[in-house]
Amino acid sequence: MADRAAIVLVHGGFVDGSGWRPVYDLLTRDGYRVAVVQNPTLSLQGDAAAARLIIDAQDSPVVLVGHSYGGAVITEAGTSPNVAALVYIAAFVPDAGESVNTLLGGFPTDVPGPPILPPKDGLLFLDRDNFPAAFADDLAADLAAFMADSQVPWGADALGQPVTEAAWRTKRSWYLITTDDKMIPPPAQRTMAGRAGATTVEAAGSHSIYVSQPAAVADLIKQAAASAAPQ
């Protein structure tokens, strides 16, 4: 595997890294070295630090992949010299000085927003009853219900902390737009991907496309990895 880029996967808010298992399985079967970051999800800087630990442990150039809030994490952590490419999966793509909250404030007003409950002790959850329709409406009902009942608390500080330097300003990027997304509206995804100059593909899927359509996600990651392979 020395002639291949390493893949580092970063999860988003309300979930953990285990959701990457279907993508992980496809990539490892194709011979890629894959590592999964487990974000503390309390602050952007803390999550970026966790990502850098995994990035720095790789012995090949890294393709850094982020889903949802994980896009903010890879934007911050992706400035590491070991990162060769960025892949955003239905993700936030902030610029320097912007936060997730900044981007949320620019969402279209004619569509429902994510069903985020008011914070308790600085932590956020999605409304359990609305979780499946908003986050995972193309998954089996029992799996969507499990995800709703096993949410990871998301720190309000993680949404409010701004990016200090945007990795996509200097690194090549790819973006998978999910056209049935109820968490990050597709028009917002297109705007962020366009601003970053990302190579973009679209797929009809929910915010949980990394679970429902892992092959589409893995294929885009492999495109990025081909460009980042050691020469």
mmCIF file of C-alpha atoms in Angstrom:
data_model
loop_
_atom_site.group_PDB
_atom_site.id
_atom_site.type_symbol
_atom_site.label_atom_id
_atom_site.label_comp_id
_atom_site.label_asym_id
_atom_site.label_seq_id
_atom_site.Cartn_x
_atom_site.Cartn_y
_atom_site.Cartn_z
ATOM 1 C CA MET A 1 0.000 0.000 0.000
ATOM 2 C CA ALA A 2 3.047 2.290 -0.034
ATOM 3 C CA ASP A 3 2.062 3.563 -3.465
ATOM 4 C CA ARG A 4 -1.382 4.710 -2.248
ATOM 5 C CA ALA A 5 -2.626 7.631 -0.265
ATOM 6 C CA ALA A 6 -3.940 6.956 3.219
ATOM 7 C CA ILE A 7 -7.588 7.800 3.919
ATOM 8 C CA VAL A 8 -8.643 9.564 7.115
ATOM 9 C CA LEU A 9 -12.394 9.781 7.781
ATOM 10 C CA VAL A 10 -13.930 12.460 10.034
ATOM 11 C CA HIS A 11 -17.534 12.211 11.227
ATOM 12 C CA GLY A 12 -20.010 15.020 11.773
ATOM 13 C CA GLY A 13 -22.222 16.143 14.627
ATOM 14 C CA PHE A 14 -24.700 13.923 16.510
ATOM 15 C CA VAL A 15 -22.990 10.708 15.303
ATOM 16 C CA ASP A 16 -19.676 8.944 15.820
ATOM 17 C CA GLY A 17 -17.074 7.347 13.607
ATOM 18 C CA SER A 18 -18.758 3.938 13.503
ATOM 19 C CA GLY A 19 -21.101 5.223 10.795
ATOM 20 C CA TRP A 20 -18.142 5.157 8.422
ATOM 21 C CA ARG A 21 -17.985 1.333 8.579
ATOM 22 C CA PRO A 22 -19.613 0.681 5.150
ATOM 23 C CA VAL A 23 -17.209 3.137 3.454
ATOM 24 C CA TYR A 24 -14.285 1.772 5.470
ATOM 25 C CA ASP A 25 -15.068 -1.775 4.356
ATOM 26 C CA LEU A 26 -15.172 -0.843 0.669
ATOM 27 C CA LEU A 27 -11.921 1.099 0.796
ATOM 28 C CA THR A 28 -9.967 -1.449 2.831
ATOM 29 C CA ARG A 29 -11.110 -4.239 0.518
ATOM 30 C CA ASP A 30 -9.553 -2.250 -2.306
ATOM 31 C CA GLY A 31 -6.278 -2.105 -0.417
ATOM 32 C CA TYR A 32 -6.395 1.374 1.094
ATOM 33 C CA ARG A 33 -5.121 2.155 4.556
ATOM 34 C CA VAL A 34 -8.059 3.809 6.321
ATOM 35 C CA ALA A 35 -8.234 5.467 9.742
ATOM 36 C CA VAL A 36 -11.277 6.938 11.461
ATOM 37 C CA VAL A 37 -11.150 9.983 13.728
ATOM 38 C CA GLN A 38 -13.390 9.978 16.793
ATOM 39 C CA ASN A 39 -14.145 13.651 17.397
ATOM 40 C CA PRO A 40 -14.744 14.780 20.977
ATOM 41 C CA THR A 41 -17.279 17.145 19.297
ATOM 42 C CA LEU A 42 -16.990 19.747 22.046
ATOM 43 C CA SER A 43 -14.976 22.375 20.182
ATOM 44 C CA LEU A 44 -13.712 22.865 16.651
ATOM 45 C CA GLN A 45 -10.134 23.242 17.824
ATOM 46 C CA GLY A 46 -10.363 20.090 19.928
ATOM 47 C CA ASP A 47 -11.747 18.134 17.009
ATOM 48 C CA ALA A 48 -9.070 19.495 14.666
ATOM 49 C CA ALA A 49 -6.424 18.435 17.189
ATOM 50 C CA ALA A 50 -7.902 14.926 17.298
ATOM 51 C CA ALA A 51 -7.810 14.786 13.498
ATOM 52 C CA ARG A 52 -4.191 15.940 13.382
ATOM 53 C CA LEU A 53 -3.173 13.093 15.697
ATOM 54 C CA ILE A 54 -4.493 10.597 13.170
ATOM 55 C CA ILE A 55 -3.166 12.525 10.154
ATOM 56 C CA ASP A 56 0.324 12.650 11.611
ATOM 57 C CA ALA A 57 0.305 8.907 12.294
ATOM 58 C CA GLN A 58 -0.003 8.062 8.581
ATOM 59 C CA ASP A 59 3.063 7.168 6.525
ATOM 60 C CA SER A 60 1.554 8.200 3.164
ATOM 61 C CA PRO A 61 -0.022 11.413 1.890
ATOM 62 C CA VAL A 62 -3.495 11.731 3.393
ATOM 63 C CA VAL A 63 -6.876 12.152 1.735
ATOM 64 C CA LEU A 64 -8.873 13.826 4.494
ATOM 65 C CA VAL A 65 -12.626 13.185 4.332
ATOM 66 C CA GLY A 66 -15.297 15.015 6.324
ATOM 67 C CA HIS A 67 -19.036 14.510 6.585
ATOM 68 C CA SER A 68 -21.325 17.375 7.663
ATOM 69 C CA TYR A 69 -19.646 19.218 10.581
ATOM 70 C CA GLY A 70 -16.602 17.096 9.772
ATOM 71 C CA GLY A 71 -16.154 19.427 6.801
ATOM 72 C CA ALA A 72 -15.340 22.250 9.202
ATOM 73 C CA VAL A 73 -12.907 19.956 11.012
ATOM 74 C CA ILE A 74 -11.032 18.973 7.848
ATOM 75 C CA THR A 75 -10.980 22.594 6.705
ATOM 76 C CA GLU A 76 -9.151 23.486 9.928
ATOM 77 C CA ALA A 77 -6.989 20.369 10.258
ATOM 78 C CA GLY A 78 -6.300 19.940 6.549
ATOM 79 C CA THR A 79 -3.567 22.568 6.505
ATOM 80 C CA SER A 80 -1.251 19.840 7.803
ATOM 81 C CA PRO A 81 1.553 19.281 5.266
ATOM 82 C CA ASN A 82 0.723 15.562 5.239
ATOM 83 C CA VAL A 83 -2.748 16.262 3.753
ATOM 84 C CA ALA A 84 -2.792 16.017 -0.030
ATOM 85 C CA ALA A 85 -6.525 16.295 -0.754
ATOM 86 C CA LEU A 86 -9.843 17.089 0.915
ATOM 87 C CA VAL A 87 -13.168 15.331 0.345
ATOM 88 C CA TYR A 88 -16.401 16.877 1.606
ATOM 89 C CA ILE A 89 -19.460 14.632 1.958
ATOM 90 C CA ALA A 90 -22.627 16.748 2.370
ATOM 91 C CA ALA A 91 -20.425 18.956 4.488
ATOM 92 C CA PHE A 92 -19.859 22.463 5.750
ATOM 93 C CA VAL A 93 -16.995 24.266 4.007
ATOM 94 C CA PRO A 94 -16.194 27.404 6.012
ATOM 95 C CA ASP A 95 -13.616 29.972 5.048
ATOM 96 C CA ALA A 96 -11.188 31.566 7.477
ATOM 97 C CA GLY A 97 -13.109 33.540 10.068
ATOM 98 C CA GLU A 98 -16.320 31.606 9.432
ATOM 99 C CA SER A 99 -17.964 29.028 11.679
ATOM 100 C CA VAL A 100 -20.709 26.474 11.208
ATOM 101 C CA ASN A 101 -23.064 29.029 12.728
ATOM 102 C CA THR A 102 -21.988 31.545 10.079
ATOM 103 C CA LEU A 103 -22.898 29.098 7.345
ATOM 104 C CA LEU A 104 -26.164 28.083 9.020
ATOM 105 C CA GLY A 105 -27.133 31.748 9.014
ATOM 106 C CA GLY A 106 -26.820 31.797 5.234
ATOM 107 C CA PHE A 107 -29.105 28.821 4.610
ATOM 108 C CA PRO A 108 -32.175 29.382 2.427
ATOM 109 C CA THR A 109 -35.108 30.579 4.510
ATOM 110 C CA ASP A 110 -37.775 28.847 2.426
ATOM 111 C CA VAL A 111 -36.854 25.333 3.607
ATOM 112 C CA PRO A 112 -37.076 23.840 7.117
ATOM 113 C CA GLY A 113 -33.872 24.019 9.121
ATOM 114 C CA PRO A 114 -32.256 21.125 10.995
ATOM 115 C CA PRO A 115 -34.361 20.108 14.033
ATOM 116 C CA ILE A 116 -31.704 21.097 16.562
ATOM 117 C CA LEU A 117 -33.048 21.417 20.096
ATOM 118 C CA PRO A 118 -32.070 24.346 22.344
ATOM 119 C CA PRO A 119 -28.734 23.694 24.067
ATOM 120 C CA LYS A 120 -28.585 22.137 27.513
ATOM 121 C CA ASP A 121 -25.381 22.720 29.461
ATOM 122 C CA GLY A 122 -23.732 23.793 26.223
ATOM 123 C CA LEU A 123 -24.643 20.577 24.383
ATOM 124 C CA LEU A 124 -26.927 20.067 21.396
ATOM 125 C CA PHE A 125 -29.121 17.213 20.201
ATOM 126 C CA LEU A 126 -31.482 16.728 17.291
ATOM 127 C CA ASP A 127 -35.131 16.219 18.125
ATOM 128 C CA ARG A 128 -35.464 12.451 18.393
ATOM 129 C CA ASP A 129 -38.803 12.188 16.622
ATOM 130 C CA ASN A 130 -37.641 14.321 13.695
ATOM 131 C CA PHE A 131 -34.184 12.760 13.434
ATOM 132 C CA PRO A 132 -35.055 10.032 10.882
ATOM 133 C CA ALA A 133 -36.774 12.375 8.424
ATOM 134 C CA ALA A 134 -34.109 15.068 8.727
ATOM 135 C CA PHE A 135 -30.923 13.029 8.942
ATOM 136 C CA ALA A 136 -31.575 9.541 7.626
ATOM 137 C CA ASP A 137 -34.727 9.217 5.584
ATOM 138 C CA ASP A 138 -33.172 6.758 3.119
ATOM 139 C CA LEU A 139 -32.119 4.300 5.824
ATOM 140 C CA ALA A 140 -34.108 1.411 7.236
ATOM 141 C CA ALA A 141 -36.466 2.621 9.949
ATOM 142 C CA ASP A 142 -34.811 0.577 12.681
ATOM 143 C CA LEU A 143 -31.351 1.908 11.833
ATOM 144 C CA ALA A 144 -32.566 5.512 11.694
ATOM 145 C CA ALA A 145 -34.262 5.022 15.068
ATOM 146 C CA PHE A 146 -31.059 3.604 16.547
ATOM 147 C CA MET A 147 -29.098 6.616 15.286
ATOM 148 C CA ALA A 148 -31.682 8.916 16.840
ATOM 149 C CA ASP A 149 -31.418 7.100 20.176
ATOM 150 C CA SER A 150 -27.595 6.947 20.179
ATOM 151 C CA GLN A 151 -26.841 10.587 19.380
ATOM 152 C CA VAL A 152 -23.513 12.036 20.450
ATOM 153 C CA PRO A 153 -23.916 15.400 22.200
ATOM 154 C CA TRP A 154 -22.554 18.189 19.998
ATOM 155 C CA GLY A 155 -20.898 21.085 21.786
ATOM 156 C CA ALA A 156 -22.347 24.495 20.990
ATOM 157 C CA ASP A 157 -18.782 25.826 20.997
ATOM 158 C CA ALA A 158 -17.981 23.574 18.042
ATOM 159 C CA LEU A 159 -20.576 25.405 15.981
ATOM 160 C CA GLY A 160 -19.458 28.841 17.051
ATOM 161 C CA GLN A 161 -15.678 28.615 16.768
ATOM 162 C CA PRO A 162 -14.341 30.070 13.502
ATOM 163 C CA VAL A 163 -11.839 28.432 11.206
ATOM 164 C CA THR A 164 -8.398 30.044 11.490
ATOM 165 C CA GLU A 165 -7.081 29.002 8.048
ATOM 166 C CA ALA A 166 -9.071 27.260 5.332
ATOM 167 C CA ALA A 167 -7.210 24.246 3.940
ATOM 168 C CA TRP A 168 -9.213 24.290 0.708
ATOM 169 C CA ARG A 169 -7.521 27.556 -0.195
ATOM 170 C CA THR A 170 -4.313 25.610 -0.867
ATOM 171 C CA LYS A 171 -5.396 21.955 -1.226
ATOM 172 C CA ARG A 172 -7.422 20.276 -3.978
ATOM 173 C CA SER A 173 -10.922 19.339 -2.917
ATOM 174 C CA TRP A 174 -13.852 17.145 -3.931
ATOM 175 C CA TYR A 175 -17.485 17.459 -2.832
ATOM 176 C CA LEU A 176 -20.426 15.031 -2.851
ATOM 177 C CA ILE A 177 -23.721 16.956 -2.921
ATOM 178 C CA THR A 178 -26.730 15.076 -1.560
ATOM 179 C CA THR A 179 -29.784 16.284 -3.439
ATOM 180 C CA ASP A 180 -32.365 14.993 -0.912
ATOM 181 C CA ASP A 181 -30.575 16.419 2.126
ATOM 182 C CA LYS A 182 -32.765 17.891 4.893
ATOM 183 C CA MET A 183 -29.884 18.967 7.149
ATOM 184 C CA ILE A 184 -27.735 21.024 4.768
ATOM 185 C CA PRO A 185 -29.877 22.242 1.846
ATOM 186 C CA PRO A 186 -28.510 21.230 -1.565
ATOM 187 C CA PRO A 187 -28.315 24.887 -2.747
ATOM 188 C CA ALA A 188 -26.085 25.666 0.232
ATOM 189 C CA GLN A 189 -23.930 22.639 -0.555
ATOM 190 C CA ARG A 190 -23.541 23.792 -4.163
ATOM 191 C CA THR A 191 -22.584 27.289 -3.047
ATOM 192 C CA MET A 192 -19.929 26.026 -0.635
ATOM 193 C CA ALA A 193 -18.519 23.521 -3.127
ATOM 194 C CA GLY A 194 -18.381 26.166 -5.840
ATOM 195 C CA ARG A 195 -16.611 28.677 -3.637
ATOM 196 C CA ALA A 196 -13.990 26.065 -2.769
ATOM 197 C CA GLY A 197 -13.483 25.161 -6.426
ATOM 198 C CA ALA A 198 -14.200 21.551 -5.548
ATOM 199 C CA THR A 199 -14.600 18.779 -8.080
ATOM 200 C CA THR A 200 -18.281 18.075 -7.525
ATOM 201 C CA VAL A 201 -20.637 15.155 -8.015
ATOM 202 C CA GLU A 202 -24.286 14.867 -7.005
ATOM 203 C CA ALA A 203 -26.263 11.905 -5.723
ATOM 204 C CA ALA A 204 -29.900 11.479 -4.732
ATOM 205 C CA GLY A 205 -29.561 10.679 -1.066
ATOM 206 C CA SER A 206 -30.083 11.881 2.470
ATOM 207 C CA HIS A 207 -27.606 13.442 4.872
ATOM 208 C CA SER A 208 -26.677 9.860 5.806
ATOM 209 C CA ILE A 209 -25.438 8.989 2.321
ATOM 210 C CA TYR A 210 -22.195 7.648 3.757
ATOM 211 C CA VAL A 211 -24.342 4.878 5.286
ATOM 212 C CA SER A 212 -27.016 4.490 2.604
ATOM 213 C CA GLN A 213 -24.763 4.727 -0.476
ATOM 214 C CA PRO A 214 -21.224 3.926 0.649
ATOM 215 C CA ALA A 215 -20.120 3.021 -2.883
ATOM 216 C CA ALA A 216 -20.850 6.543 -4.139
ATOM 217 C CA VAL A 217 -18.840 7.977 -1.269
ATOM 218 C CA ALA A 218 -15.973 5.522 -1.679
ATOM 219 C CA ASP A 219 -15.793 6.173 -5.425
ATOM 220 C CA LEU A 220 -15.319 9.905 -4.878
ATOM 221 C CA ILE A 221 -12.686 9.273 -2.220
ATOM 222 C CA LYS A 222 -10.827 7.017 -4.637
ATOM 223 C CA GLN A 223 -10.869 9.780 -7.254
ATOM 224 C CA ALA A 224 -9.194 12.089 -4.767
ATOM 225 C CA ALA A 225 -6.773 9.372 -3.712
ATOM 226 C CA ALA A 226 -5.672 8.799 -7.302
ATOM 227 C CA SER A 227 -4.575 12.424 -7.466
ATOM 228 C CA ALA A 228 -2.776 12.196 -4.135
ATOM 229 C CA ALA A 229 -0.916 8.915 -4.590
ATOM 230 C CA PRO A 230 2.860 9.087 -4.024
ATOM 231 C CA GLN A 231 4.771 9.347 -7.268
#
